[in-house]
């Protein structure tokens, strides 16, 4: 899954694609580079970021979704707002990527009624405060239980089991140690039977490990996480630089599945 941020303030590529035209070109380039899905978002969720209104988010996202869907791409919309998701699905998106993990039951109803795909992600707190003091007794067990309970809720609201993807939310209310433990213990999420998605691309923990301060310089560290995630059985990786992660995924897949 390639990331298309139509935002002025995203942590790694904020302001790069603020206009629909630039974001559309970027989405097409990601598909060309090997993305099977493009994820279009109009609100930054980086630590400390402020929320934006639904109208602003829609004006950023909908023209981009419409054009990329028209070009034949599988488009997901990265939003927590029902009105944005609804507009995006009407404009041709097929998947809702909800970083709140379906906190608004109306989002689950919408996805259930439309038959769209749904990514449920875990976050502790809100983007404004989530990195202040994240705490867990057992980070993997707690996140797995949370995601399974939200998946069950989505099922009750009409979302088919095969349409649900679970995501532990790397960097969303997690310390370096939490992120590392989640990535080391991915098989414990894979055994739930739901497809698992991981979004580690360019995130701060990679900077802490490598000393690379500029997020845009973290694509090689990202590819390392992609390889390990694919080898662990993860189904989807959400990345900014598709080419490097696609290659890493192909090698990891060949080794772990004994395919060449
Ligand atoms: N990470 C970000 C945004 N959306 N969605 C899922 N399912 N999983 C993730 O890990 C995830 C996500 C943050 O990355 P980015 O979009 O590059 O930054 P920003 O939120 O600042 O736009």
PDB file of C-alpha atoms and ligand atoms in Angstrom:
ATOM      1  CA  UNK A   1       0.000   0.000   0.000  1.00  0.00           C
ATOM      2  CA  UNK A   2       1.468   3.329  -1.080  1.00  0.00           C
ATOM      3  CA  UNK A   3       0.829   6.516   0.907  1.00  0.00           C
ATOM      4  CA  UNK A   4      -0.663   9.597  -0.754  1.00  0.00           C
ATOM      5  CA  UNK A   5      -0.810  12.421   1.796  1.00  0.00           C
ATOM      6  CA  UNK A   6      -2.828  15.429   0.610  1.00  0.00           C
ATOM      7  CA  UNK A   7      -1.801  17.415   3.676  1.00  0.00           C
ATOM      8  CA  UNK A   8       0.377  20.419   4.471  1.00  0.00           C
ATOM      9  CA  UNK A   9       1.760  18.865   7.671  1.00  0.00           C
ATOM     10  CA  UNK A  10       2.372  15.096   7.424  1.00  0.00           C
ATOM     11  CA  UNK A  11       5.509  14.081   9.285  1.00  0.00           C
ATOM     12  CA  UNK A  12       7.471  12.680   6.365  1.00  0.00           C
ATOM     13  CA  UNK A  13       6.111  14.309   3.237  1.00  0.00           C
ATOM     14  CA  UNK A  14       3.958  17.169   4.505  1.00  0.00           C
ATOM     15  CA  UNK A  15       3.374  19.830   1.882  1.00  0.00           C
ATOM     16  CA  UNK A  16       4.756  17.730  -0.947  1.00  0.00           C
ATOM     17  CA  UNK A  17       1.373  16.982  -2.497  1.00  0.00           C
ATOM     18  CA  UNK A  18      -0.971  19.672  -1.136  1.00  0.00           C
ATOM     19  CA  UNK A  19      -2.738  20.188  -4.479  1.00  0.00           C
ATOM     20  CA  UNK A  20      -4.906  17.475  -6.011  1.00  0.00           C
ATOM     21  CA  UNK A  21      -2.869  17.457  -9.250  1.00  0.00           C
ATOM     22  CA  UNK A  22       0.416  16.708  -7.484  1.00  0.00           C
ATOM     23  CA  UNK A  23      -1.201  14.073  -5.261  1.00  0.00           C
ATOM     24  CA  UNK A  24      -2.809  12.362  -8.274  1.00  0.00           C
ATOM     25  CA  UNK A  25       0.530  12.213 -10.082  1.00  0.00           C
ATOM     26  CA  UNK A  26       2.125  10.809  -6.943  1.00  0.00           C
ATOM     27  CA  UNK A  27      -0.559   8.126  -6.605  1.00  0.00           C
ATOM     28  CA  UNK A  28      -0.110   7.071 -10.225  1.00  0.00           C
ATOM     29  CA  UNK A  29       3.662   6.913  -9.718  1.00  0.00           C
ATOM     30  CA  UNK A  30       3.227   4.710  -6.636  1.00  0.00           C
ATOM     31  CA  UNK A  31       1.075   2.293  -8.628  1.00  0.00           C
ATOM     32  CA  UNK A  32       3.702   2.277 -11.361  1.00  0.00           C
ATOM     33  CA  UNK A  33       6.321   1.454  -8.716  1.00  0.00           C
ATOM     34  CA  UNK A  34       4.323  -1.597  -7.626  1.00  0.00           C
ATOM     35  CA  UNK A  35       1.694  -0.496  -5.120  1.00  0.00           C
ATOM     36  CA  UNK A  36      -1.396  -2.735  -5.175  1.00  0.00           C
ATOM     37  CA  UNK A  37      -3.378  -0.171  -3.165  1.00  0.00           C
ATOM     38  CA  UNK A  38      -2.986   3.598  -2.773  1.00  0.00           C
ATOM     39  CA  UNK A  39      -4.038   5.111   0.563  1.00  0.00           C
ATOM     40  CA  UNK A  40      -5.256   8.705   0.269  1.00  0.00           C
ATOM     41  CA  UNK A  41      -5.337  10.833   3.418  1.00  0.00           C
ATOM     42  CA  UNK A  42      -6.229  14.478   4.066  1.00  0.00           C
ATOM     43  CA  UNK A  43      -5.526  14.772   7.795  1.00  0.00           C
ATOM     44  CA  UNK A  44      -2.139  14.305   9.421  1.00  0.00           C
ATOM     45  CA  UNK A  45      -2.024  11.975  12.418  1.00  0.00           C
ATOM     46  CA  UNK A  46       1.582  12.693  13.354  1.00  0.00           C
ATOM     47  CA  UNK A  47       2.201  13.139  17.086  1.00  0.00           C
ATOM     48  CA  UNK A  48       1.020  16.580  18.201  1.00  0.00           C
ATOM     49  CA  UNK A  49      -1.008  17.283  15.042  1.00  0.00           C
ATOM     50  CA  UNK A  50      -4.312  19.155  15.196  1.00  0.00           C
ATOM     51  CA  UNK A  51      -7.476  17.682  13.663  1.00  0.00           C
ATOM     52  CA  UNK A  52      -9.040  19.301  10.590  1.00  0.00           C
ATOM     53  CA  UNK A  53     -12.745  19.716   9.769  1.00  0.00           C
ATOM     54  CA  UNK A  54     -14.644  17.319   7.541  1.00  0.00           C
ATOM     55  CA  UNK A  55     -15.139  19.889   4.777  1.00  0.00           C
ATOM     56  CA  UNK A  56     -11.414  20.630   4.558  1.00  0.00           C
ATOM     57  CA  UNK A  57     -10.581  16.939   4.574  1.00  0.00           C
ATOM     58  CA  UNK A  58     -13.138  16.194   1.857  1.00  0.00           C
ATOM     59  CA  UNK A  59     -11.907  19.020  -0.358  1.00  0.00           C
ATOM     60  CA  UNK A  60      -8.389  17.612  -0.125  1.00  0.00           C
ATOM     61  CA  UNK A  61      -9.185  13.950  -0.558  1.00  0.00           C
ATOM     62  CA  UNK A  62     -12.185  13.511  -2.848  1.00  0.00           C
ATOM     63  CA  UNK A  63     -10.739  14.863  -6.131  1.00  0.00           C
ATOM     64  CA  UNK A  64      -7.676  12.669  -5.655  1.00  0.00           C
ATOM     65  CA  UNK A  65      -9.690   9.542  -4.835  1.00  0.00           C
ATOM     66  CA  UNK A  66     -11.951  10.126  -7.825  1.00  0.00           C
ATOM     67  CA  UNK A  67      -9.106  10.510 -10.300  1.00  0.00           C
ATOM     68  CA  UNK A  68      -7.058   7.567  -8.999  1.00  0.00           C
ATOM     69  CA  UNK A  69     -10.111   5.293  -8.954  1.00  0.00           C
ATOM     70  CA  UNK A  70     -10.959   6.423 -12.488  1.00  0.00           C
ATOM     71  CA  UNK A  71      -7.437   5.417 -13.511  1.00  0.00           C
ATOM     72  CA  UNK A  72      -8.220   1.886 -12.287  1.00  0.00           C
ATOM     73  CA  UNK A  73      -6.271   1.907  -9.011  1.00  0.00           C
ATOM     74  CA  UNK A  74      -7.517   0.239  -5.829  1.00  0.00           C
ATOM     75  CA  UNK A  75      -7.941   3.215  -3.509  1.00  0.00           C
ATOM     76  CA  UNK A  76      -8.288   3.300   0.250  1.00  0.00           C
ATOM     77  CA  UNK A  77      -9.194   6.422   2.186  1.00  0.00           C
ATOM     78  CA  UNK A  78      -7.311   7.174   5.397  1.00  0.00           C
ATOM     79  CA  UNK A  79      -9.930   8.827   7.579  1.00  0.00           C
ATOM     80  CA  UNK A  80     -11.766   8.573  10.883  1.00  0.00           C
ATOM     81  CA  UNK A  81     -14.728  10.651   9.696  1.00  0.00           C
ATOM     82  CA  UNK A  82     -17.874   9.012   8.352  1.00  0.00           C
ATOM     83  CA  UNK A  83     -18.667  11.899   6.005  1.00  0.00           C
ATOM     84  CA  UNK A  84     -15.207  11.720   4.424  1.00  0.00           C
ATOM     85  CA  UNK A  85     -15.375   7.931   4.097  1.00  0.00           C
ATOM     86  CA  UNK A  86     -18.843   8.148   2.560  1.00  0.00           C
ATOM     87  CA  UNK A  87     -17.725  10.730  -0.012  1.00  0.00           C
ATOM     88  CA  UNK A  88     -14.623   8.734  -0.830  1.00  0.00           C
ATOM     89  CA  UNK A  89     -16.549   5.482  -1.330  1.00  0.00           C
ATOM     90  CA  UNK A  90     -18.944   7.330  -3.652  1.00  0.00           C
ATOM     91  CA  UNK A  91     -15.912   8.713  -5.510  1.00  0.00           C
ATOM     92  CA  UNK A  92     -14.597   5.187  -6.093  1.00  0.00           C
ATOM     93  CA  UNK A  93     -12.571   4.185  -3.018  1.00  0.00           C
ATOM     94  CA  UNK A  94     -12.932   0.507  -2.074  1.00  0.00           C
ATOM     95  CA  UNK A  95     -11.366   0.469   1.396  1.00  0.00           C
ATOM     96  CA  UNK A  96     -11.689   2.612   4.536  1.00  0.00           C
ATOM     97  CA  UNK A  97      -8.488   2.865   6.573  1.00  0.00           C
ATOM     98  CA  UNK A  98      -9.676   3.992  10.005  1.00  0.00           C
ATOM     99  CA  UNK A  99      -6.822   4.804  12.413  1.00  0.00           C
ATOM    100  CA  UNK A 100      -9.333   5.107  15.269  1.00  0.00           C
ATOM    101  CA  UNK A 101     -10.165   1.401  14.888  1.00  0.00           C
ATOM    102  CA  UNK A 102     -13.849   2.040  14.217  1.00  0.00           C
ATOM    103  CA  UNK A 103     -14.377   4.318  17.226  1.00  0.00           C
ATOM    104  CA  UNK A 104     -17.501   5.743  15.552  1.00  0.00           C
ATOM    105  CA  UNK A 105     -20.064   2.944  15.162  1.00  0.00           C
ATOM    106  CA  UNK A 106     -21.537   4.823  12.195  1.00  0.00           C
ATOM    107  CA  UNK A 107     -18.288   4.179  10.346  1.00  0.00           C
ATOM    108  CA  UNK A 108     -18.821   0.439  10.844  1.00  0.00           C
ATOM    109  CA  UNK A 109     -22.430   0.779   9.623  1.00  0.00           C
ATOM    110  CA  UNK A 110     -21.276   2.628   6.508  1.00  0.00           C
ATOM    111  CA  UNK A 111     -18.656   0.015   5.666  1.00  0.00           C
ATOM    112  CA  UNK A 112     -21.132  -2.775   6.400  1.00  0.00           C
ATOM    113  CA  UNK A 113     -23.766  -1.265   4.111  1.00  0.00           C
ATOM    114  CA  UNK A 114     -21.411  -0.499   1.235  1.00  0.00           C
ATOM    115  CA  UNK A 115     -19.445  -3.758   1.329  1.00  0.00           C
ATOM    116  CA  UNK A 116     -16.140  -1.874   1.391  1.00  0.00           C
ATOM    117  CA  UNK A 117     -12.946  -3.196   2.943  1.00  0.00           C
ATOM    118  CA  UNK A 118     -11.987  -1.969   6.400  1.00  0.00           C
ATOM    119  CA  UNK A 119      -8.628  -1.464   8.103  1.00  0.00           C
ATOM    120  CA  UNK A 120      -8.995  -1.271  11.878  1.00  0.00           C
ATOM    121  CA  UNK A 121      -5.932   0.253  13.549  1.00  0.00           C
ATOM    122  CA  UNK A 122      -5.011   0.509  17.218  1.00  0.00           C
ATOM    123  CA  UNK A 123      -4.090   3.842  18.778  1.00  0.00           C
ATOM    124  CA  UNK A 124      -3.613   4.709  22.452  1.00  0.00           C
ATOM    125  CA  UNK A 125      -4.936   8.250  23.078  1.00  0.00           C
ATOM    126  CA  UNK A 126      -5.239  10.804  20.283  1.00  0.00           C
ATOM    127  CA  UNK A 127      -2.586  12.087  17.866  1.00  0.00           C
ATOM    128  CA  UNK A 128      -2.246  15.299  19.918  1.00  0.00           C
ATOM    129  CA  UNK A 129      -1.288  13.485  23.122  1.00  0.00           C
ATOM    130  CA  UNK A 130      -0.526   9.865  22.218  1.00  0.00           C
ATOM    131  CA  UNK A 131       3.257  10.025  22.646  1.00  0.00           C
ATOM    132  CA  UNK A 132       3.119  11.724  26.075  1.00  0.00           C
ATOM    133  CA  UNK A 133       3.359   8.590  28.219  1.00  0.00           C
ATOM    134  CA  UNK A 134       2.136   5.412  26.500  1.00  0.00           C
ATOM    135  CA  UNK A 135       1.805   2.411  28.837  1.00  0.00           C
ATOM    136  CA  UNK A 136       0.836  -1.258  28.457  1.00  0.00           C
ATOM    137  CA  UNK A 137       1.189  -4.350  30.646  1.00  0.00           C
ATOM    138  CA  UNK A 138       1.582  -6.584  27.592  1.00  0.00           C
ATOM    139  CA  UNK A 139       1.556  -4.449  24.478  1.00  0.00           C
ATOM    140  CA  UNK A 140       0.925  -7.304  22.036  1.00  0.00           C
ATOM    141  CA  UNK A 141      -1.837  -9.015  24.016  1.00  0.00           C
ATOM    142  CA  UNK A 142      -3.642  -5.753  24.744  1.00  0.00           C
ATOM    143  CA  UNK A 143      -3.544  -4.611  21.134  1.00  0.00           C
ATOM    144  CA  UNK A 144      -4.587  -8.023  19.823  1.00  0.00           C
ATOM    145  CA  UNK A 145      -7.544  -8.117  22.223  1.00  0.00           C
ATOM    146  CA  UNK A 146      -8.554  -4.570  21.300  1.00  0.00           C
ATOM    147  CA  UNK A 147      -8.400  -5.295  17.572  1.00  0.00           C
ATOM    148  CA  UNK A 148     -10.340  -8.545  17.931  1.00  0.00           C
ATOM    149  CA  UNK A 149     -13.074  -6.823  19.925  1.00  0.00           C
ATOM    150  CA  UNK A 150     -13.368  -4.066  17.296  1.00  0.00           C
ATOM    151  CA  UNK A 151     -13.435  -6.661  14.519  1.00  0.00           C
ATOM    152  CA  UNK A 152     -16.265  -8.443  16.325  1.00  0.00           C
ATOM    153  CA  UNK A 153     -18.140  -5.151  16.632  1.00  0.00           C
ATOM    154  CA  UNK A 154     -17.618  -4.500  12.921  1.00  0.00           C
ATOM    155  CA  UNK A 155     -18.974  -7.989  12.217  1.00  0.00           C
ATOM    156  CA  UNK A 156     -22.077  -7.222  14.295  1.00  0.00           C
ATOM    157  CA  UNK A 157     -22.579  -4.102  12.193  1.00  0.00           C
ATOM    158  CA  UNK A 158     -22.500  -6.018   8.919  1.00  0.00           C
ATOM    159  CA  UNK A 159     -18.837  -5.936   7.889  1.00  0.00           C
ATOM    160  CA  UNK A 160     -17.898  -9.343   6.453  1.00  0.00           C
ATOM    161  CA  UNK A 161     -15.003 -11.039   8.218  1.00  0.00           C
ATOM    162  CA  UNK A 162     -13.066 -11.401   4.978  1.00  0.00           C
ATOM    163  CA  UNK A 163     -13.192  -7.629   4.479  1.00  0.00           C
ATOM    164  CA  UNK A 164     -11.427  -6.745   7.733  1.00  0.00           C
ATOM    165  CA  UNK A 165      -7.695  -6.046   8.104  1.00  0.00           C
ATOM    166  CA  UNK A 166      -6.094  -5.429  11.521  1.00  0.00           C
ATOM    167  CA  UNK A 167      -3.195  -3.038  12.147  1.00  0.00           C
ATOM    168  CA  UNK A 168      -1.303  -2.644  15.464  1.00  0.00           C
ATOM    169  CA  UNK A 169      -0.668   1.054  14.744  1.00  0.00           C
ATOM    170  CA  UNK A 170       3.110   1.350  14.929  1.00  0.00           C
ATOM    171  CA  UNK A 171       3.986   4.723  16.485  1.00  0.00           C
ATOM    172  CA  UNK A 172       0.457   5.538  17.638  1.00  0.00           C
ATOM    173  CA  UNK A 173       0.829   5.806  21.420  1.00  0.00           C
ATOM    174  CA  UNK A 174       3.859   3.501  21.586  1.00  0.00           C
ATOM    175  CA  UNK A 175       7.430   3.877  22.837  1.00  0.00           C
ATOM    176  CA  UNK A 176      10.429   2.570  20.916  1.00  0.00           C
ATOM    177  CA  UNK A 177      10.303  -0.609  23.004  1.00  0.00           C
ATOM    178  CA  UNK A 178       6.573  -1.059  22.337  1.00  0.00           C
ATOM    179  CA  UNK A 179       7.130  -0.720  18.583  1.00  0.00           C
ATOM    180  CA  UNK A 180      10.017  -3.180  18.617  1.00  0.00           C
ATOM    181  CA  UNK A 181       8.076  -5.703  20.643  1.00  0.00           C
ATOM    182  CA  UNK A 182       5.090  -5.440  18.302  1.00  0.00           C
ATOM    183  CA  UNK A 183       7.292  -5.982  15.263  1.00  0.00           C
ATOM    184  CA  UNK A 184       9.116  -8.905  16.928  1.00  0.00           C
ATOM    185  CA  UNK A 185       5.856 -10.582  17.940  1.00  0.00           C
ATOM    186  CA  UNK A 186       3.865 -10.055  14.716  1.00  0.00           C
ATOM    187  CA  UNK A 187       3.184 -13.807  14.414  1.00  0.00           C
ATOM    188  CA  UNK A 188       0.935 -13.472  17.498  1.00  0.00           C
ATOM    189  CA  UNK A 189      -1.250 -11.125  15.471  1.00  0.00           C
ATOM    190  CA  UNK A 190      -1.038 -13.208  12.299  1.00  0.00           C
ATOM    191  CA  UNK A 191      -2.490 -16.251  14.106  1.00  0.00           C
ATOM    192  CA  UNK A 192      -5.750 -14.362  14.676  1.00  0.00           C
ATOM    193  CA  UNK A 193      -6.553 -15.323  11.078  1.00  0.00           C
ATOM    194  CA  UNK A 194      -7.274 -11.743  10.031  1.00  0.00           C
ATOM    195  CA  UNK A 195      -4.958 -10.204   7.435  1.00  0.00           C
ATOM    196  CA  UNK A 196      -2.482  -8.000   9.321  1.00  0.00           C
ATOM    197  CA  UNK A 197      -1.236  -4.626   8.078  1.00  0.00           C
ATOM    198  CA  UNK A 198       1.860  -2.788   9.307  1.00  0.00           C
ATOM    199  CA  UNK A 199       2.650   0.895   8.845  1.00  0.00           C
ATOM    200  CA  UNK A 200       6.194   1.498  10.010  1.00  0.00           C
ATOM    201  CA  UNK A 201       7.289   3.621   7.054  1.00  0.00           C
ATOM    202  CA  UNK A 202       9.738   6.435   7.944  1.00  0.00           C
ATOM    203  CA  UNK A 203       8.467   6.541  11.527  1.00  0.00           C
ATOM    204  CA  UNK A 204      10.366   8.112  14.433  1.00  0.00           C
ATOM    205  CA  UNK A 205      11.437   4.797  15.987  1.00  0.00           C
ATOM    206  CA  UNK A 206      13.489   4.099  12.832  1.00  0.00           C
ATOM    207  CA  UNK A 207      15.210   7.438  13.348  1.00  0.00           C
ATOM    208  CA  UNK A 208      15.945   6.526  16.968  1.00  0.00           C
ATOM    209  CA  UNK A 209      17.562   3.243  15.927  1.00  0.00           C
ATOM    210  CA  UNK A 210      19.575   4.561  12.966  1.00  0.00           C
ATOM    211  CA  UNK A 211      20.199   8.198  13.880  1.00  0.00           C
ATOM    212  CA  UNK A 212      18.618   9.331  10.585  1.00  0.00           C
ATOM    213  CA  UNK A 213      16.759  12.502  11.489  1.00  0.00           C
ATOM    214  CA  UNK A 214      15.100  13.284   8.150  1.00  0.00           C
ATOM    215  CA  UNK A 215      12.073  10.981   7.749  1.00  0.00           C
ATOM    216  CA  UNK A 216      12.548  10.952   3.959  1.00  0.00           C
ATOM    217  CA  UNK A 217      15.955   9.308   4.542  1.00  0.00           C
ATOM    218  CA  UNK A 218      14.434   6.292   6.306  1.00  0.00           C
ATOM    219  CA  UNK A 219      13.381   4.163   3.328  1.00  0.00           C
ATOM    220  CA  UNK A 220      16.151   1.569   3.756  1.00  0.00           C
ATOM    221  CA  UNK A 221      15.269   1.082   7.455  1.00  0.00           C
ATOM    222  CA  UNK A 222      11.628   0.880   6.364  1.00  0.00           C
ATOM    223  CA  UNK A 223      12.462  -1.843   3.844  1.00  0.00           C
ATOM    224  CA  UNK A 224      14.076  -3.855   6.672  1.00  0.00           C
ATOM    225  CA  UNK A 225      10.780  -3.766   8.580  1.00  0.00           C
ATOM    226  CA  UNK A 226       8.899  -4.697   5.410  1.00  0.00           C
ATOM    227  CA  UNK A 227      11.035  -7.795   4.898  1.00  0.00           C
ATOM    228  CA  UNK A 228      10.584  -8.927   8.506  1.00  0.00           C
ATOM    229  CA  UNK A 229       6.844  -8.211   8.417  1.00  0.00           C
ATOM    230  CA  UNK A 230       6.326 -10.198   5.217  1.00  0.00           C
ATOM    231  CA  UNK A 231       8.399 -13.074   6.589  1.00  0.00           C
ATOM    232  CA  UNK A 232       6.170 -13.012   9.699  1.00  0.00           C
ATOM    233  CA  UNK A 233       3.065 -13.425   7.535  1.00  0.00           C
ATOM    234  CA  UNK A 234       1.852  -9.822   7.352  1.00  0.00           C
ATOM    235  CA  UNK A 235      -0.478  -9.218   4.388  1.00  0.00           C
ATOM    236  CA  UNK A 236      -0.137  -5.471   3.786  1.00  0.00           C
ATOM    237  CA  UNK A 237       2.622  -2.936   4.411  1.00  0.00           C
ATOM    238  CA  UNK A 238       1.807   0.783   4.178  1.00  0.00           C
ATOM    239  CA  UNK A 239       4.849   2.651   2.843  1.00  0.00           C
ATOM    240  CA  UNK A 240       5.926   5.947   1.321  1.00  0.00           C
ATOM    241  CA  UNK A 241       8.630   4.526  -0.977  1.00  0.00           C
ATOM    242  CA  UNK A 242       6.944   1.655  -2.754  1.00  0.00           C
ATOM    243  CA  UNK A 243       9.841   0.496  -4.894  1.00  0.00           C
ATOM    244  CA  UNK A 244      12.259  -0.347  -2.075  1.00  0.00           C
ATOM    245  CA  UNK A 245       9.614  -2.059   0.045  1.00  0.00           C
ATOM    246  CA  UNK A 246       8.167  -3.940  -2.926  1.00  0.00           C
ATOM    247  CA  UNK A 247      11.623  -5.399  -3.672  1.00  0.00           C
ATOM    248  CA  UNK A 248      12.216  -6.220   0.007  1.00  0.00           C
ATOM    249  CA  UNK A 249       8.783  -7.884   0.173  1.00  0.00           C
ATOM    250  CA  UNK A 250       9.446  -9.986  -2.928  1.00  0.00           C
ATOM    251  CA  UNK A 251      12.722 -11.310  -1.512  1.00  0.00           C
ATOM    252  CA  UNK A 252      11.243 -11.961   1.933  1.00  0.00           C
ATOM    253  CA  UNK A 253       8.273 -13.714   0.339  1.00  0.00           C
ATOM    254  CA  UNK A 254      10.505 -15.891  -1.842  1.00  0.00           C
ATOM    255  CA  UNK A 255      12.588 -16.988   1.142  1.00  0.00           C
ATOM    256  CA  UNK A 256       9.783 -17.491   3.636  1.00  0.00           C
ATOM    257  CA  UNK A 257       7.417 -19.199   1.188  1.00  0.00           C
ATOM    258  CA  UNK A 258      10.208 -21.047  -0.645  1.00  0.00           C
ATOM    259  CA  UNK A 259       9.084 -19.502  -3.933  1.00  0.00           C
ATOM    260  CA  UNK A 260      11.365 -18.002  -6.558  1.00  0.00           C
TER     261      UNK A 260
HETATM  262  N1  LIG B   1       0.251   5.562   9.843  1.00  0.00           N
HETATM  263  C1  LIG B   1       0.008   6.828   9.471  1.00  0.00           C
HETATM  264  C2  LIG B   1      -1.211   7.168   8.882  1.00  0.00           C
HETATM  265  N2  LIG B   1      -2.157   6.231   8.658  1.00  0.00           N
HETATM  266  N3  LIG B   1      -2.884   3.993   8.797  1.00  0.00           N
HETATM  267  C3  LIG B   1      -2.671   2.724   9.182  1.00  0.00           C
HETATM  268  N4  LIG B   1      -3.617   1.787   8.989  1.00  0.00           N
HETATM  269  N5  LIG B   1      -1.490   2.341   9.773  1.00  0.00           N
HETATM  270  C4  LIG B   1      -0.491   3.229  10.016  1.00  0.00           C
HETATM  271  O1  LIG B   1       0.549   2.831  10.583  1.00  0.00           O
HETATM  272  C5  LIG B   1      -0.694   4.600   9.629  1.00  0.00           C
HETATM  273  C6  LIG B   1      -1.929   4.947   9.026  1.00  0.00           C
HETATM  274  C7  LIG B   1       1.044   7.883   9.673  1.00  0.00           C
HETATM  275  O2  LIG B   1       1.845   8.044   8.544  1.00  0.00           O
HETATM  276  P1  LIG B   1       1.686   9.222   7.457  1.00  0.00           P
HETATM  277  O3  LIG B   1       0.398   9.105   6.731  1.00  0.00           O
HETATM  278  O4  LIG B   1       2.876   9.236   6.587  1.00  0.00           O
HETATM  279  O5  LIG B   1       1.769  10.544   8.292  1.00  0.00           O
HETATM  280  P2  LIG B   1       0.667  11.606   8.703  1.00  0.00           P
HETATM  281  O6  LIG B   1      -0.324  10.937   9.585  1.00  0.00           O
HETATM  282  O7  LIG B   1       1.475  12.673   9.427  1.00  0.00           O
HETATM  283  O8  LIG B   1       0.028  12.108   7.453  1.00  0.00           O
END
